Coordinates of C-alpha atoms in Angstrom, one line a residue:
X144 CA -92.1 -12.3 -5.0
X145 CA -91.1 -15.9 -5.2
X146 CA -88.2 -17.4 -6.4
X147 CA -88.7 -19.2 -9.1
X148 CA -90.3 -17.4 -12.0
X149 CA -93.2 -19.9 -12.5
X150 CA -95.7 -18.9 -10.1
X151 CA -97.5 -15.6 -9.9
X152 CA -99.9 -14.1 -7.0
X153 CA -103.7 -14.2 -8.1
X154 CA -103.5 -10.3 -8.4
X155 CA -100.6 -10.9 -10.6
X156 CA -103.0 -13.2 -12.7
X157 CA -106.1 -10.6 -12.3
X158 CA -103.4 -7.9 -13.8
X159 CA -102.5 -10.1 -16.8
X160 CA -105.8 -10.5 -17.9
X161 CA -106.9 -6.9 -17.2
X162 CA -104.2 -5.6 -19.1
X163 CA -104.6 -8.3 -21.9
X164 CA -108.6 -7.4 -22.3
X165 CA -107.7 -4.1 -23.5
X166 CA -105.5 -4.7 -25.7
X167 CA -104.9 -1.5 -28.5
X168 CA -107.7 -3.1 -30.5
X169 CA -110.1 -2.1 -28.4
X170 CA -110.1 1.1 -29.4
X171 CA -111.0 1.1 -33.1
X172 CA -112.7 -2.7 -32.4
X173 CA -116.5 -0.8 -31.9
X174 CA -115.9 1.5 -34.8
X175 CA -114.9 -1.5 -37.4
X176 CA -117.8 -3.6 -36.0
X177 CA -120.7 -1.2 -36.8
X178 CA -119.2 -0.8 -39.8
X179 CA -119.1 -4.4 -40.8
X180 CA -122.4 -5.4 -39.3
X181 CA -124.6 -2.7 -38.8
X182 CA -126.8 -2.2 -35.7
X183 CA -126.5 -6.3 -34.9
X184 CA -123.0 -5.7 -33.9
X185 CA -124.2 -6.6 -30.2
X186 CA -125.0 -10.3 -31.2
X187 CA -121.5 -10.6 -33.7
X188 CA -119.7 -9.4 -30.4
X189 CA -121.4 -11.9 -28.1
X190 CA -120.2 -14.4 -30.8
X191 CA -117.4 -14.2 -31.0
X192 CA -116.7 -13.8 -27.0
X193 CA -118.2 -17.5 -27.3
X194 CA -116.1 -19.0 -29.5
X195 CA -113.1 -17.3 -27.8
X196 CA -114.6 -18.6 -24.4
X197 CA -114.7 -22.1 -26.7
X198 CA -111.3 -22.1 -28.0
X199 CA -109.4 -21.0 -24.4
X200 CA -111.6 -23.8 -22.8
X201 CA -109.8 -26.5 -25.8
X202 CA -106.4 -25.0 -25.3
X203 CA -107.0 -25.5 -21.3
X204 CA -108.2 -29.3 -21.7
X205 CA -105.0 -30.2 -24.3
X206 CA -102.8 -28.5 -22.0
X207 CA -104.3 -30.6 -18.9
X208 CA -103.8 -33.9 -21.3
X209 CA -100.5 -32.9 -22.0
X210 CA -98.8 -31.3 -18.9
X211 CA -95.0 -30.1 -19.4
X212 CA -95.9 -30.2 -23.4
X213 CA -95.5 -27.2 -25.5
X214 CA -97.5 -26.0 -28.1
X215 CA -95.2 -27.8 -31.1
X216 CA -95.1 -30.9 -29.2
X217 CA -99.1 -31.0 -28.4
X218 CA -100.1 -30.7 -31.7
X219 CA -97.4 -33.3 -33.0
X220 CA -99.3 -35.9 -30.9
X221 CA -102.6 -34.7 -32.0
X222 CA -102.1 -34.4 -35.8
X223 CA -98.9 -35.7 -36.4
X224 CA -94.8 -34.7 -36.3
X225 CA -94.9 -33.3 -39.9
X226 CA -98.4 -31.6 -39.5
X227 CA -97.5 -30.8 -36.2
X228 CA -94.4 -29.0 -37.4
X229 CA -96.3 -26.7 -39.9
X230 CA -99.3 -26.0 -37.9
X231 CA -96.7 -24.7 -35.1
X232 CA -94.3 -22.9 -37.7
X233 CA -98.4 -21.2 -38.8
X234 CA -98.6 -20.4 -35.7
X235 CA -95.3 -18.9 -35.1
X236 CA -96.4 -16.6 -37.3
X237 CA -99.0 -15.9 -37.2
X238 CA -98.1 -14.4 -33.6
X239 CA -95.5 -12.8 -35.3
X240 CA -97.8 -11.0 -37.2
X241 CA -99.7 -10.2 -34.3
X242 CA -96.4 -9.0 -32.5
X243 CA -96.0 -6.2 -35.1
X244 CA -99.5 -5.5 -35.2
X245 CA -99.7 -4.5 -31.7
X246 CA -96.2 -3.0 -31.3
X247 CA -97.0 -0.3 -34.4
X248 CA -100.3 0.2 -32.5
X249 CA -99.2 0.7 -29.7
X250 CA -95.8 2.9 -30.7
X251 CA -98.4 4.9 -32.7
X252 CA -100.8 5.7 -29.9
X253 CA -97.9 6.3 -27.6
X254 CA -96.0 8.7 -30.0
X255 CA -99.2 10.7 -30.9
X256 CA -100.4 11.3 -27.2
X257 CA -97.1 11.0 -24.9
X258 CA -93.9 11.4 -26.9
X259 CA -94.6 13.5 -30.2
X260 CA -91.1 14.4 -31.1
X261 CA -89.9 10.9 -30.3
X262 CA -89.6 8.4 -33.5
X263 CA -91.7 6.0 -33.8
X264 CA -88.8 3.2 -34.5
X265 CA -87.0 4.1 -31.1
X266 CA -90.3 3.5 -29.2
X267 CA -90.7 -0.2 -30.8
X268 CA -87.7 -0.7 -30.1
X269 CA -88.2 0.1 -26.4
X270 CA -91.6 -2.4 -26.7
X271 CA -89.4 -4.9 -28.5
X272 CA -86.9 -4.8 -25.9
X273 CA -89.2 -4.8 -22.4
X274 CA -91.1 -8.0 -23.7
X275 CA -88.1 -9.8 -24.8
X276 CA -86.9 -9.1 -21.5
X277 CA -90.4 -10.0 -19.9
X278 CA -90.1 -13.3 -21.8
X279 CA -86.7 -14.6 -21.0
X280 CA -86.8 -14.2 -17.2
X281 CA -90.7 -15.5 -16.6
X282 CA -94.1 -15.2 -16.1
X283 CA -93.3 -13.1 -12.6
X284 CA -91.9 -10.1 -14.0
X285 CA -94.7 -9.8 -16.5
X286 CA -97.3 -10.1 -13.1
X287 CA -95.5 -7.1 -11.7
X288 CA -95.4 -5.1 -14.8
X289 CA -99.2 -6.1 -15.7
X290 CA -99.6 -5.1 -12.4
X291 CA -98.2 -1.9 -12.5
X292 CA -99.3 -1.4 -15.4
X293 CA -103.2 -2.0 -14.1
X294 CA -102.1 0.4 -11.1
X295 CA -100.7 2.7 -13.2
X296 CA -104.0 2.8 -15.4
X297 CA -106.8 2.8 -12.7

């Protein structure tokens, strides 16, 4: 553990991403592709692993030009303060979108196989609460609870 919460252990960053590549998507994301596309769902998936590969390879290069920057503040340079400003407040929520997504996902899945008798508000709360708390004191705690979490899954 170190002291401050700004570093993590490479295992801590292997957990992250474990637990962040299977995400509750992933288990009606086969199902919804073959759907959409049919049998060449192989070659949409490889696709759109590209592009994702693309786009995390751009958001690694801005922040290496822009160290100590956030995401507002990077894109303020790049496109300008008021363009900047909307593109952030877009993104804002559009990961609060994704924030609800994934809590009523996840709530569901856990109330349906763990906790059937608890309500499903009290159990997104408890989501809410841990990653709010994850948030505020660092990216260490969320190594240990990915990696927990990875433990607790293997």
């Amino acid at each position: 553990m170190y002291r401050d919460n700004d570093k993590i252990s490479v295992m801590q960053l292997i957990a992250i991403l474990i637990v962040a590549l299977f995400d509750v998507q992933l288990l009606s994301f086969p199902r919804d592709l073959a759907v959409a596309v049919g049998p060449d769902g192989w070659f949409v998936l490889l696709l759109v692993l590209a592009i994702g590969a693309g786009l995390g390879w751009c958001f690694l290069k801005m922040g290496q030009m822009f160290p100590g920057e956030g995401i507002v503040e990077i894109l303020q340079a790049v496109v300008g303060k008021t363009l900047g400003w909307v593109l952030g407040a877009g993104l804002f929520l559009l990961w609060l979108g994704q924030t609800a997504r994934v809590v009523r996902l996840s709530s569901a899945l856990v109330q349906v196989s763990l906790l059937d008798s608890t309500p499903n508000e009290v159990i997104s709360l408890v989501f809410l609460l841990v990653s709010v708390h994850m948030a505020r004191k660092g990216i260490e705690p969320m190594g240990r609870m990915a990696t927990l979490v990875a433990l607790g899954a293997i």
